[in-house]
Amino acid sequence: MGKADVTFKATINGLILILKEDDDFQDIYDQIDKKMASAGKFFKDASIIVKYRGKKLSAHEEDKIRELMASKTGAEIKSFKYDIQEIHKTHSDNNAQTSKKFSLKKFSYFNGIKEGQTKFYRGTVRSGQLISYDGNLVVLGDVNPGGEIEATGNVIVMGSLRGVVHAGADGNREAIVAALNLEPTQLRIADIITRSPDEKENKSTYIPEIAYVKDDTVYIERFLPLLK
Amino acid sequence: MGEVIVITSGKGGVGKTTTVANIGTGLALMGKKVVLIDTDIGLRNLDVVLGLENRIVYDIVDVVEGFCRTKQALIKDKRFEGLFLLPAAQTRDKNAINPHQMIQLCNELREEYDYILIDCPAGIEQGFKNAIAGADRAIVVTTPEVSAVRDADRIIGLLEANELRNPKLLVNRVRMDMVKRGDMMSIDDIIDILAVDLLGVVPDDEKIVISTNRGEPAITDSKSVAGQAFRNIARRITGENVPLLDLEADAGFVHKLKKLLGLKTS
């Protein structure tokens, strides 16, 4: 008998169980039983909403798992149902859904520029990938041409920024873009769009630069003093 | 009323995008109003080949989803009057649009432009179906390789099944020296198999690689043989009768001299 693969995922809205499409119900049941036992009384007296993805269970099976979870954890299971929002197939798909959700017509925009929520993304943002965040965004890696990063706050790239970047995506012109090597295909801050000159200059060394808006114009300058 | 022409091949890497960029530029140079549509969503290249990548704000998916007006998404070329690009989206996939939306889009553009060239993605899946949906005519690009010709044959069959009769053939990357040695299929061999009308033959030219990397279509380079071939093809599309290019002309100095002196060559 094969061991089923059940992944537990905690979200703000509750717990999500990710089941494998082709696993046997009995295997899944056993696996949940085991995992619940190892979690001990962590969920005791809590009331949680549980959803599951992947294999669709019958109403009878759903009841069985619900009972199992309630008895093992001592938590009140408020509901146990199939998660309609299917697992996003790919990373980029996932991001495509959230893209352009920041509308410039909002009355208030993200203003955690000085300090505020920040996402750290580690890795290279490749062509076709879109990293989007409602807050400040730090990329620990490069952004390649064709890759896009979009944040309602500041964008910092600890690497080469060669793709498209949009800071202050919901309208905050105070937002800045900084990178160790700033040569974006296109740079947008709030509602202002600039692009790099068509003639490519060959830079031999990387110079950390910062882009900001002043009087409707994007200025780019180095943010470190010249080393003597 | 403009004409919608899809450039397709089945196989990847035979030069669809290069063909679209060059023919489009050629038509624009002849004073036509031309729109190039990149339907290779997720793997767009036409913008890079045209050197317009950094101007993209809206793309074809934004247009069909009603996020912007068609006019807003059209990028005016920086060099040629009358040449416009409708770029593909990079962060989406082929399923982001459907054939019905493509037909609507083509009909809208047809009102105002003389030629609408559609750059089709490789393959015969959703992207291909989208690309051919709104087209009146088709150009099939192939190279003198057995695999490319095989795929071209399949594509011609699919085009005919979709009511796109009489597609025209463009044979790309021909090396006359190899054909002569019998190491490469000749144009006649290819026509024998595919049984379609020949639109043009483009010789293998390293200038294409240079111009593609620079984002400047080779058709503007008067010294490029491939550029000359594309110029002729653009003229043929407008209905002119242009003879096929003499591809032996690039066979070397001695050869040229012999020809000039009226000596028998080869």
CSV table of C-alpha atoms in Angstrom, one decimal:
chain,number,residue,atom,x,y,z
A,1,MET,CA,0.0,0.0,0.0
A,2,GLY,CA,1.5,3.3,-1.1
A,3,LYS,CA,1.8,6.2,1.3
A,4,ALA,CA,-0.3,9.2,0.4
A,5,ASP,CA,1.1,12.6,0.0
A,6,VAL,CA,-0.8,15.2,2.0
A,7,THR,CA,0.5,18.7,2.4
A,8,PHE,CA,-0.8,21.1,5.1
A,9,LYS,CA,-0.8,24.8,4.3
A,10,ALA,CA,-1.7,27.5,6.8
A,11,THR,CA,-3.3,30.6,5.4
A,12,ILE,CA,-4.9,33.7,7.0
A,13,ASN,CA,-8.3,32.1,6.3
A,14,GLY,CA,-7.5,28.8,7.8
A,15,LEU,CA,-5.9,25.5,6.9
A,16,ILE,CA,-5.6,24.1,3.4
A,17,LEU,CA,-4.9,20.4,2.7
A,18,ILE,CA,-3.4,19.7,-0.6
A,19,LEU,CA,-4.2,16.1,-1.7
A,20,LYS,CA,-2.8,14.2,-4.7
A,21,GLU,CA,-5.3,13.5,-7.4
A,22,ASP,CA,-4.5,9.8,-7.7
A,23,ASP,CA,-4.0,8.9,-4.0
A,24,ASP,CA,-6.4,6.3,-2.4
A,25,PHE,CA,-8.8,7.7,0.1
A,26,GLN,CA,-7.7,5.3,2.8
A,27,ASP,CA,-4.1,6.3,2.3
A,28,ILE,CA,-5.0,10.0,2.6
A,29,TYR,CA,-7.0,9.2,5.7
A,30,ASP,CA,-4.1,7.4,7.4
A,31,GLN,CA,-1.7,10.1,6.4
A,32,ILE,CA,-3.9,12.9,7.9
A,33,ASP,CA,-4.3,10.7,11.0
A,34,LYS,CA,-0.5,10.5,11.4
A,35,LYS,CA,0.1,14.2,10.8
A,36,MET,CA,-2.5,15.2,13.2
A,37,ALA,CA,-1.1,13.0,15.9
A,38,SER,CA,2.3,14.6,15.4
A,39,ALA,CA,0.8,18.1,15.6
A,40,GLY,CA,-0.4,17.1,19.1
A,41,LYS,CA,-2.7,19.5,20.8
A,42,PHE,CA,-1.5,22.5,18.9
A,43,PHE,CA,-4.9,23.3,17.5
A,44,LYS,CA,-6.7,22.6,20.8
A,45,ASP,CA,-9.8,24.8,21.4
A,46,ALA,CA,-9.1,26.7,18.2
A,47,SER,CA,-11.9,27.0,15.7
A,48,ILE,CA,-10.6,26.7,12.2
A,49,ILE,CA,-11.9,26.6,8.6
A,50,VAL,CA,-10.4,23.8,6.6
A,51,LYS,CA,-10.3,23.6,2.8
A,52,TYR,CA,-8.8,21.0,0.6
A,53,ARG,CA,-7.4,21.0,-3.0
A,54,GLY,CA,-6.5,18.3,-5.5
A,55,LYS,CA,-8.5,15.1,-5.2
A,56,LYS,CA,-12.3,15.7,-4.9
A,57,LEU,CA,-13.8,13.8,-2.0
A,58,SER,CA,-17.3,12.5,-1.6
A,59,ALA,CA,-19.5,14.0,1.1
A,60,HIS,CA,-19.1,10.9,3.1
A,61,GLU,CA,-15.4,11.0,2.9
A,62,GLU,CA,-15.4,14.7,3.8
A,63,ASP,CA,-17.3,13.9,7.0
A,64,LYS,CA,-14.9,11.2,7.9
A,65,ILE,CA,-11.9,13.5,7.6
A,66,ARG,CA,-13.7,16.2,9.5
A,67,GLU,CA,-14.5,13.9,12.3
A,68,LEU,CA,-10.9,12.6,12.4
A,69,MET,CA,-9.5,16.1,12.6
A,70,ALA,CA,-11.9,17.3,15.3
A,71,SER,CA,-11.2,14.3,17.5
A,72,LYS,CA,-7.4,14.3,17.0
A,73,THR,CA,-6.8,18.0,17.5
A,74,GLY,CA,-9.5,19.0,19.9
A,75,ALA,CA,-10.2,21.9,17.6
A,76,GLU,CA,-13.6,23.0,16.3
A,77,ILE,CA,-13.7,22.4,12.6
A,78,LYS,CA,-16.0,25.1,11.4
A,79,SER,CA,-16.2,23.9,7.9
A,80,PHE,CA,-14.5,21.4,5.6
A,81,LYS,CA,-15.0,21.8,1.9
A,82,TYR,CA,-13.3,21.7,-1.4
A,83,ASP,CA,-11.4,24.8,-2.3
A,84,ILE,CA,-12.9,26.2,-5.4
A,85,GLN,CA,-9.9,28.4,-6.2
A,86,GLU,CA,-7.7,25.7,-7.8
A,87,ILE,CA,-4.0,25.6,-7.1
A,88,HIS,CA,-2.3,28.0,-9.5
A,89,LYS,CA,-0.7,26.0,-12.1
A,90,THR,CA,2.6,27.9,-12.5
A,91,HIS,CA,4.3,30.6,-10.7
A,92,SER,CA,3.8,33.1,-13.6
A,93,ASP,CA,0.2,32.2,-13.9
A,94,ASN,CA,-0.3,33.0,-10.3
A,95,ASN,CA,1.3,36.4,-10.8
A,96,ALA,CA,-0.6,37.2,-13.9
A,97,GLN,CA,-3.8,37.0,-11.9
A,98,THR,CA,-2.6,39.6,-9.5
A,99,SER,CA,-1.0,41.9,-12.1
A,100,LYS,CA,-2.7,45.2,-12.8
A,101,LYS,CA,-4.7,44.9,-9.6
A,102,PHE,CA,-3.2,48.1,-8.5
A,103,SER,CA,-5.3,50.8,-10.0
A,104,LEU,CA,-4.0,54.3,-10.3
A,105,LYS,CA,-7.5,55.6,-9.7
A,106,LYS,CA,-7.4,54.6,-6.0
A,107,PHE,CA,-8.0,57.5,-3.7
A,108,SER,CA,-5.3,56.4,-1.3
A,109,TYR,CA,-2.1,54.7,-2.2
A,110,PHE,CA,0.5,52.6,-0.4
A,111,ASN,CA,2.5,55.1,1.7
A,112,GLY,CA,4.9,52.8,3.6
A,113,ILE,CA,7.8,54.3,1.7
A,114,LYS,CA,9.9,55.3,4.7
A,115,GLU,CA,9.0,52.1,6.5
A,116,GLY,CA,6.4,49.6,5.6
A,117,GLN,CA,5.6,46.0,4.5
A,118,THR,CA,8.3,44.5,2.4
A,119,LYS,CA,8.6,41.4,0.3
A,120,PHE,CA,12.0,39.8,-0.2
A,121,TYR,CA,12.3,37.8,-3.4
A,122,ARG,CA,15.3,35.7,-3.7
A,123,GLY,CA,16.4,34.5,-7.2
A,124,THR,CA,16.6,35.7,-10.7
A,125,VAL,CA,13.4,37.2,-12.2
A,126,ARG,CA,13.5,35.7,-15.7
A,127,SER,CA,11.7,36.7,-18.9
A,128,GLY,CA,8.0,36.2,-18.6
A,129,GLN,CA,8.0,36.2,-14.8
A,130,LEU,CA,6.2,38.9,-12.9
A,131,ILE,CA,6.8,39.6,-9.3
A,132,SER,CA,4.1,41.8,-7.8
A,133,TYR,CA,3.6,43.1,-4.3
A,134,ASP,CA,1.5,45.5,-2.4
A,135,GLY,CA,4.3,47.1,-0.5
A,136,ASN,CA,8.1,47.5,-0.9
A,137,LEU,CA,9.9,44.9,-2.9
A,138,VAL,CA,13.5,43.7,-2.6
A,139,VAL,CA,14.9,41.4,-5.2
A,140,LEU,CA,18.0,39.5,-4.2
A,141,GLY,CA,19.1,38.6,-7.7
A,142,ASP,CA,18.9,40.0,-11.2
A,143,VAL,CA,15.9,41.0,-13.2
A,144,ASN,CA,16.4,39.9,-16.8
A,145,PRO,CA,14.9,41.6,-19.9
A,146,GLY,CA,11.3,40.4,-20.3
A,147,GLY,CA,11.0,40.0,-16.6
A,148,GLU,CA,8.7,42.4,-14.7
A,149,ILE,CA,8.6,43.6,-11.1
A,150,GLU,CA,5.8,45.7,-9.8
A,151,ALA,CA,5.4,47.1,-6.3
A,152,THR,CA,3.2,49.7,-4.7
A,153,GLY,CA,6.2,50.9,-2.7
A,154,ASN,CA,9.9,51.1,-3.4
A,155,VAL,CA,11.8,48.5,-5.5
A,156,ILE,CA,15.4,47.6,-4.6
A,157,VAL,CA,17.3,45.1,-6.8
A,158,MET,CA,20.4,43.6,-5.4
A,159,GLY,CA,21.8,42.8,-8.8
A,160,SER,CA,21.3,43.9,-12.4
A,161,LEU,CA,17.9,45.4,-13.2
A,162,ARG,CA,17.4,44.9,-17.0
A,163,GLY,CA,13.7,44.2,-17.2
A,164,VAL,CA,10.6,46.3,-16.6
A,165,VAL,CA,10.1,47.9,-13.2
A,166,HIS,CA,7.2,49.7,-11.8
A,167,ALA,CA,7.5,51.3,-8.3
A,168,GLY,CA,4.7,53.1,-6.6
A,169,ALA,CA,2.4,51.1,-8.8
A,170,ASP,CA,-0.8,52.5,-7.2
A,171,GLY,CA,0.2,56.1,-7.6
A,172,ASN,CA,2.8,57.0,-5.0
A,173,ARG,CA,5.4,59.2,-6.8
A,174,GLU,CA,7.6,59.2,-3.7
A,175,ALA,CA,8.6,55.7,-4.5
A,176,ILE,CA,12.1,55.0,-5.6
A,177,VAL,CA,13.9,52.3,-7.6
A,178,ALA,CA,17.4,51.4,-6.7
A,179,ALA,CA,19.7,48.7,-8.2
A,180,LEU,CA,23.3,47.7,-8.1
A,181,ASN,CA,23.2,47.9,-11.9
A,182,LEU,CA,20.3,50.0,-13.1
A,183,GLU,CA,19.7,49.5,-16.9
A,184,PRO,CA,16.0,48.7,-17.1
A,185,THR,CA,14.1,48.2,-20.4
A,186,GLN,CA,11.5,50.5,-19.0
A,187,LEU,CA,11.2,52.2,-15.6
A,188,ARG,CA,7.9,53.4,-14.2
A,189,ILE,CA,7.3,55.3,-11.1
A,190,ALA,CA,3.6,55.8,-10.3
A,191,ASP,CA,2.1,57.2,-13.6
A,192,ILE,CA,5.4,58.2,-15.1
A,193,ILE,CA,7.0,56.0,-17.7
A,194,THR,CA,10.6,56.3,-19.0
A,195,ARG,CA,12.7,54.0,-21.1
A,196,SER,CA,16.4,53.6,-21.6
A,197,PRO,CA,18.0,55.4,-24.5
A,198,ASP,CA,18.1,53.4,-27.8
A,199,GLU,CA,21.9,53.7,-28.0
A,200,LYS,CA,23.3,51.2,-25.6
A,201,GLU,CA,26.3,52.5,-23.7
A,202,ASN,CA,28.8,49.9,-22.7
A,203,LYS,CA,29.3,50.0,-19.0
A,204,SER,CA,32.3,48.0,-17.8
A,205,THR,CA,31.7,48.5,-14.1
A,206,TYR,CA,28.5,48.3,-12.2
A,207,ILE,CA,27.5,51.6,-10.6
A,208,PRO,CA,24.7,51.4,-8.0
A,209,GLU,CA,22.0,53.9,-9.0
A,210,ILE,CA,18.7,55.3,-7.7
A,211,ALA,CA,15.8,56.6,-9.7
A,212,TYR,CA,13.2,59.0,-8.3
A,213,VAL,CA,10.6,61.4,-9.5
A,214,LYS,CA,10.9,65.2,-9.2
A,215,ASP,CA,8.7,67.6,-11.1
A,216,ASP,CA,7.2,64.9,-13.3
A,217,THR,CA,10.6,63.7,-14.4
A,218,VAL,CA,12.5,60.6,-13.5
A,219,TYR,CA,16.0,61.4,-12.3
A,220,ILE,CA,18.7,58.8,-12.1
A,221,GLU,CA,21.8,59.2,-10.0
A,222,ARG,CA,24.3,57.2,-8.0
A,223,PHE,CA,23.5,56.7,-4.4
A,224,LEU,CA,27.0,56.1,-3.1
A,225,PRO,CA,29.5,58.9,-2.8
A,226,LEU,CA,32.4,58.7,-5.3
A,227,LEU,CA,35.2,56.6,-3.8
A,228,LYS,CA,38.4,58.5,-3.9
B,1,MET,CA,-9.9,47.6,-46.7
B,2,GLY,CA,-6.6,46.1,-45.6
B,3,GLU,CA,-5.4,42.6,-46.0
B,4,VAL,CA,-4.5,40.3,-43.1
B,5,ILE,CA,-1.6,37.9,-43.8
B,6,VAL,CA,-0.4,35.3,-41.3
B,7,ILE,CA,3.2,34.2,-41.5
B,8,THR,CA,3.5,30.6,-40.1
B,9,SER,CA,5.8,27.6,-40.4
B,10,GLY,CA,5.0,24.9,-37.9
B,11,LYS,CA,8.6,24.3,-37.0
B,12,GLY,CA,10.4,26.8,-34.8
B,13,GLY,CA,13.5,28.8,-35.8
B,14,VAL,CA,13.0,28.9,-39.5
B,15,GLY,CA,12.7,32.7,-39.6
B,16,LYS,CA,9.0,33.6,-39.1
B,17,THR,CA,9.7,36.6,-36.9
B,18,THR,CA,12.6,37.8,-39.1
B,19,THR,CA,10.3,37.5,-42.1
B,20,VAL,CA,7.5,39.5,-40.5
B,21,ALA,CA,9.9,42.3,-39.4
B,22,ASN,CA,11.5,42.6,-42.8
B,23,ILE,CA,8.4,42.3,-45.0
B,24,GLY,CA,6.6,44.7,-42.7
B,25,THR,CA,9.4,47.2,-42.9
B,26,GLY,CA,9.6,46.7,-46.7
B,27,LEU,CA,5.9,47.4,-47.1
B,28,ALA,CA,6.1,50.5,-44.9
B,29,LEU,CA,9.0,51.8,-47.0
B,30,MET,CA,6.7,51.5,-50.0
B,31,GLY,CA,4.4,53.9,-48.3
B,32,LYS,CA,1.9,51.4,-47.0
B,33,LYS,CA,0.3,51.5,-43.5
B,34,VAL,CA,1.3,48.3,-41.8
B,35,VAL,CA,0.6,46.7,-38.5
B,36,LEU,CA,2.7,43.8,-37.2
B,37,ILE,CA,0.9,41.6,-34.6
B,38,ASP,CA,3.0,39.3,-32.4
B,39,THR,CA,0.8,36.4,-31.4
B,40,ASP,CA,3.6,34.5,-29.7
B,41,ILE,CA,2.3,35.2,-26.2
B,42,GLY,CA,4.7,34.3,-23.5
B,43,LEU,CA,7.7,34.0,-25.9
B,44,ARG,CA,7.5,37.3,-27.7
B,45,ASN,CA,10.4,38.3,-29.9
B,46,LEU,CA,9.1,40.6,-32.6
B,47,ASP,CA,9.6,43.6,-30.4
B,48,VAL,CA,13.2,42.7,-29.8
B,49,VAL,CA,13.9,42.1,-33.5
B,50,LEU,CA,12.4,45.5,-34.3
B,51,GLY,CA,14.2,47.2,-31.4
B,52,LEU,CA,11.0,48.4,-29.8
B,53,GLU,CA,11.1,46.4,-26.6
B,54,ASN,CA,11.5,49.3,-24.3
B,55,ARG,CA,8.4,51.1,-25.7
B,56,ILE,CA,5.9,48.4,-24.7
B,57,VAL,CA,3.3,49.6,-22.2
B,58,TYR,CA,0.2,47.7,-23.3
B,59,ASP,CA,0.0,44.5,-25.3
B,60,ILE,CA,-2.4,42.3,-27.3
B,61,VAL,CA,-3.9,40.7,-24.1
B,62,ASP,CA,-4.7,44.2,-22.7
B,63,VAL,CA,-6.4,45.0,-26.0
B,64,VAL,CA,-8.6,41.9,-26.1
B,65,GLU,CA,-9.4,42.1,-22.5
B,66,GLY,CA,-10.5,45.7,-22.9
B,67,PHE,CA,-7.9,47.1,-20.6
B,68,CYS,CA,-6.8,49.7,-23.2
B,69,ARG,CA,-7.8,50.9,-26.6
B,70,THR,CA,-6.2,49.3,-29.7
B,71,LYS,CA,-4.6,52.6,-30.6
B,72,GLN,CA,-2.9,52.8,-27.2
B,73,ALA,CA,-1.2,49.5,-27.6
B,74,LEU,CA,0.1,50.1,-31.1
B,75,ILE,CA,3.7,51.1,-31.0
B,76,LYS,CA,4.8,53.4,-33.8
B,77,ASP,CA,8.2,52.4,-35.2
B,78,LYS,CA,11.0,54.8,-34.4
B,79,ARG,CA,12.4,54.8,-38.0
B,80,PHE,CA,9.7,54.0,-40.5
B,81,GLU,CA,6.5,56.1,-41.0
B,82,GLY,CA,3.5,53.9,-41.3
B,83,LEU,CA,4.9,50.9,-39.4
B,84,PHE,CA,3.2,49.8,-36.2
B,85,LEU,CA,3.7,46.9,-33.8
B,86,LEU,CA,1.1,45.3,-31.6
B,87,PRO,CA,3.3,43.3,-29.1
B,88,ALA,CA,2.4,40.1,-27.4
B,89,ALA,CA,2.2,39.8,-23.6
B,90,GLN,CA,5.2,38.1,-22.0
B,91,THR,CA,3.8,37.2,-18.6
B,92,ARG,CA,0.7,35.4,-20.0
B,93,ASP,CA,0.2,32.3,-22.2
B,94,LYS,CA,-1.5,31.5,-25.5
B,95,ASN,CA,-4.8,30.8,-23.8
B,96,ALA,CA,-5.1,34.4,-22.8
B,97,ILE,CA,-6.8,35.1,-26.2
B,98,ASN,CA,-9.1,33.1,-28.4
B,99,PRO,CA,-9.7,32.9,-32.2
B,100,HIS,CA,-12.9,34.9,-31.9
B,101,GLN,CA,-11.1,37.9,-30.3
B,102,MET,CA,-8.4,37.7,-33.0
B,103,ILE,CA,-11.0,37.9,-35.8
B,104,GLN,CA,-12.5,41.0,-34.1
B,105,LEU,CA,-9.1,42.6,-33.7
B,106,CYS,CA,-8.2,41.9,-37.3
B,107,ASN,CA,-11.4,43.4,-38.5
B,108,GLU,CA,-10.9,46.5,-36.5
B,109,LEU,CA,-7.3,47.0,-37.8
B,110,ARG,CA,-8.3,46.2,-41.3
B,111,GLU,CA,-10.4,49.4,-41.4
B,112,GLU,CA,-7.4,51.7,-41.1
B,113,TYR,CA,-4.3,49.9,-42.3
B,114,ASP,CA,-3.3,48.4,-45.7
B,115,TYR,CA,-1.5,45.4,-44.4
B,116,ILE,CA,-1.8,43.4,-41.1
B,117,LEU,CA,1.0,40.9,-40.8
B,118,ILE,CA,0.6,38.3,-38.0
B,119,ASP,CA,3.7,36.6,-36.6
B,120,CYS,CA,2.5,33.1,-35.7
B,121,PRO,CA,4.1,31.0,-32.9
B,122,ALA,CA,5.7,27.7,-33.7
B,123,GLY,CA,3.5,24.7,-33.2
B,124,ILE,CA,-0.1,23.8,-34.1
B,125,GLU,CA,-1.8,24.5,-30.8
B,126,GLN,CA,-3.8,27.4,-29.4
B,127,GLY,CA,-1.3,30.0,-30.5
B,128,PHE,CA,-1.5,28.8,-34.1
B,129,LYS,CA,-5.3,28.7,-34.1
B,130,ASN,CA,-5.4,32.3,-32.8
B,131,ALA,CA,-2.9,33.5,-35.4
B,132,ILE,CA,-4.7,32.1,-38.4
B,133,ALA,CA,-8.2,32.9,-37.3
B,134,GLY,CA,-8.5,36.4,-38.7
B,135,ALA,CA,-6.2,35.9,-41.7
B,136,ASP,CA,-7.1,36.3,-45.4
B,137,ARG,CA,-3.9,34.9,-46.7
B,138,ALA,CA,-1.0,32.8,-45.4
B,139,ILE,CA,2.7,32.7,-46.0
B,140,VAL,CA,4.4,29.5,-45.0
B,141,VAL,CA,8.1,29.8,-44.2
B,142,THR,CA,10.4,26.9,-44.5
B,143,THR,CA,14.1,26.1,-44.7
B,144,PRO,CA,15.6,23.6,-47.1
B,145,GLU,CA,15.7,20.9,-44.4
B,146,VAL,CA,13.6,17.7,-44.4
B,147,SER,CA,12.2,18.4,-41.0
B,148,ALA,CA,11.1,21.9,-41.8
B,149,VAL,CA,9.5,20.9,-45.1
B,150,ARG,CA,7.7,18.1,-43.3
B,151,ASP,CA,6.2,20.6,-40.8
B,152,ALA,CA,5.4,23.0,-43.6
B,153,ASP,CA,3.4,20.3,-45.3
B,154,ARG,CA,1.4,19.6,-42.1
B,155,ILE,CA,0.8,23.4,-41.7
B,156,ILE,CA,-0.4,23.7,-45.3
B,157,GLY,CA,-2.9,20.9,-44.7
B,158,LEU,CA,-4.1,22.7,-41.5
B,159,LEU,CA,-4.4,26.0,-43.3
B,160,GLU,CA,-6.5,24.5,-46.0
B,161,ALA,CA,-8.7,22.8,-43.5
B,162,ASN,CA,-9.3,26.3,-42.0
B,163,GLU,CA,-10.3,27.8,-45.4
B,164,LEU,CA,-7.0,29.5,-46.0
B,165,ARG,CA,-6.5,28.3,-49.6
B,166,ASN,CA,-3.4,28.7,-51.7
B,167,PRO,CA,-0.8,29.6,-49.1
B,168,LYS,CA,2.4,31.1,-50.5
B,169,LEU,CA,5.8,29.5,-49.8
B,170,LEU,CA,8.9,31.4,-48.7
B,171,VAL,CA,12.1,29.3,-48.6
B,172,ASN,CA,14.5,30.8,-46.1
B,173,ARG,CA,18.2,30.3,-45.5
B,174,VAL,CA,19.1,28.7,-48.8
B,175,ARG,CA,22.8,28.2,-49.5
B,176,MET,CA,23.3,27.9,-53.2
B,177,ASP,CA,26.8,26.4,-52.9
B,178,MET,CA,25.4,23.5,-50.8
B,179,VAL,CA,22.4,23.0,-53.2
B,180,LYS,CA,24.9,22.8,-56.1
B,181,ARG,CA,26.9,20.1,-54.3
B,182,GLY,CA,23.7,18.2,-53.7
B,183,ASP,CA,24.0,18.6,-50.0
B,184,MET,CA,20.9,20.7,-49.6
B,185,MET,CA,17.3,20.4,-51.0
B,186,SER,CA,16.8,22.6,-54.0
B,187,ILE,CA,13.8,24.9,-54.4
B,188,ASP,CA,12.4,22.6,-57.0
B,189,ASP,CA,12.6,19.6,-54.6
B,190,ILE,CA,10.7,21.6,-52.0
B,191,ILE,CA,8.0,22.8,-54.4
B,192,ASP,CA,7.6,19.2,-55.7
B,193,ILE,CA,6.7,18.0,-52.2
B,194,LEU,CA,4.6,21.0,-51.1
B,195,ALA,CA,2.9,21.8,-54.4
B,196,VAL,CA,2.2,25.5,-53.5
B,197,ASP,CA,3.1,28.8,-55.2
B,198,LEU,CA,6.5,30.2,-54.4
B,199,LEU,CA,6.6,33.7,-53.0
B,200,GLY,CA,10.3,34.1,-52.7
B,201,VAL,CA,13.6,32.6,-51.8
B,202,VAL,CA,15.9,34.2,-49.1
B,203,PRO,CA,19.6,33.2,-49.1
B,204,ASP,CA,21.4,32.4,-45.9
B,205,ASP,CA,23.0,35.7,-44.8
B,206,GLU,CA,25.0,36.3,-41.7
B,207,LYS,CA,23.9,40.0,-41.9
B,208,ILE,CA,20.5,38.8,-40.7
B,209,VAL,CA,22.0,37.7,-37.4
B,210,ILE,CA,23.7,41.0,-36.9
B,211,SER,CA,20.6,43.0,-37.8
B,212,THR,CA,18.4,40.9,-35.6
B,213,ASN,CA,20.6,41.4,-32.6
B,214,ARG,CA,20.7,45.1,-33.3
B,215,GLY,CA,17.0,45.4,-33.7
B,216,GLU,CA,17.3,46.9,-37.2
B,217,PRO,CA,15.6,44.9,-40.0
B,218,ALA,CA,18.1,43.7,-42.7
B,219,ILE,CA,15.8,45.0,-45.5
B,220,THR,CA,17.2,48.5,-44.9
B,221,ASP,CA,20.8,47.3,-45.6
B,222,SER,CA,21.3,47.8,-49.3
B,223,LYS,CA,24.4,45.5,-49.3
B,224,SER,CA,22.5,42.5,-47.7
B,225,VAL,CA,21.4,39.8,-50.2
B,226,ALA,CA,18.7,38.7,-47.9
B,227,GLY,CA,17.6,42.3,-47.6
B,228,GLN,CA,17.3,42.4,-51.4
B,229,ALA,CA,15.3,39.2,-51.4
B,230,PHE,CA,12.9,40.5,-48.7
B,231,ARG,CA,12.5,43.8,-50.7
B,232,ASN,CA,11.4,41.7,-53.7
B,233,ILE,CA,9.0,39.7,-51.6
B,234,ALA,CA,7.4,42.8,-50.2
B,235,ARG,CA,6.9,44.1,-53.8
B,236,ARG,CA,5.4,40.7,-54.8
B,237,ILE,CA,2.9,40.9,-51.9
B,238,THR,CA,1.6,44.2,-53.3
B,239,GLY,CA,0.9,42.5,-56.6
B,240,GLU,CA,4.0,43.5,-58.5
B,241,ASN,CA,5.7,41.0,-60.7
B,242,VAL,CA,9.3,40.7,-59.7
B,243,PRO,CA,11.6,38.0,-61.0
B,244,LEU,CA,13.3,35.7,-58.5
B,245,LEU,CA,16.7,36.9,-57.3
B,246,ASP,CA,19.7,35.4,-58.9
B,247,LEU,CA,21.2,33.7,-55.9
B,248,GLU,CA,24.4,32.6,-57.7
B,249,ALA,CA,25.5,36.2,-57.7
B,250,ASP,CA,27.0,35.7,-54.3
B,251,ALA,CA,29.1,32.7,-55.3
B,252,GLY,CA,32.3,34.6,-55.2
B,253,PHE,CA,34.5,37.0,-57.1
B,254,VAL,CA,35.9,34.6,-59.7
B,255,HIS,CA,32.4,33.4,-60.5
B,256,LYS,CA,31.1,36.9,-60.9
B,257,LEU,CA,34.1,37.8,-63.2
B,258,LYS,CA,33.4,34.8,-65.4
B,259,LYS,CA,29.8,35.8,-65.7
B,260,LEU,CA,30.8,39.3,-66.5
B,261,LEU,CA,33.1,38.1,-69.3
B,262,GLY,CA,30.4,35.8,-70.6
B,263,LEU,CA,32.3,32.7,-69.8
B,264,LYS,CA,30.4,29.5,-69.1
B,265,THR,CA,30.0,29.1,-65.3
B,266,SER,CA,30.2,25.8,-63.5
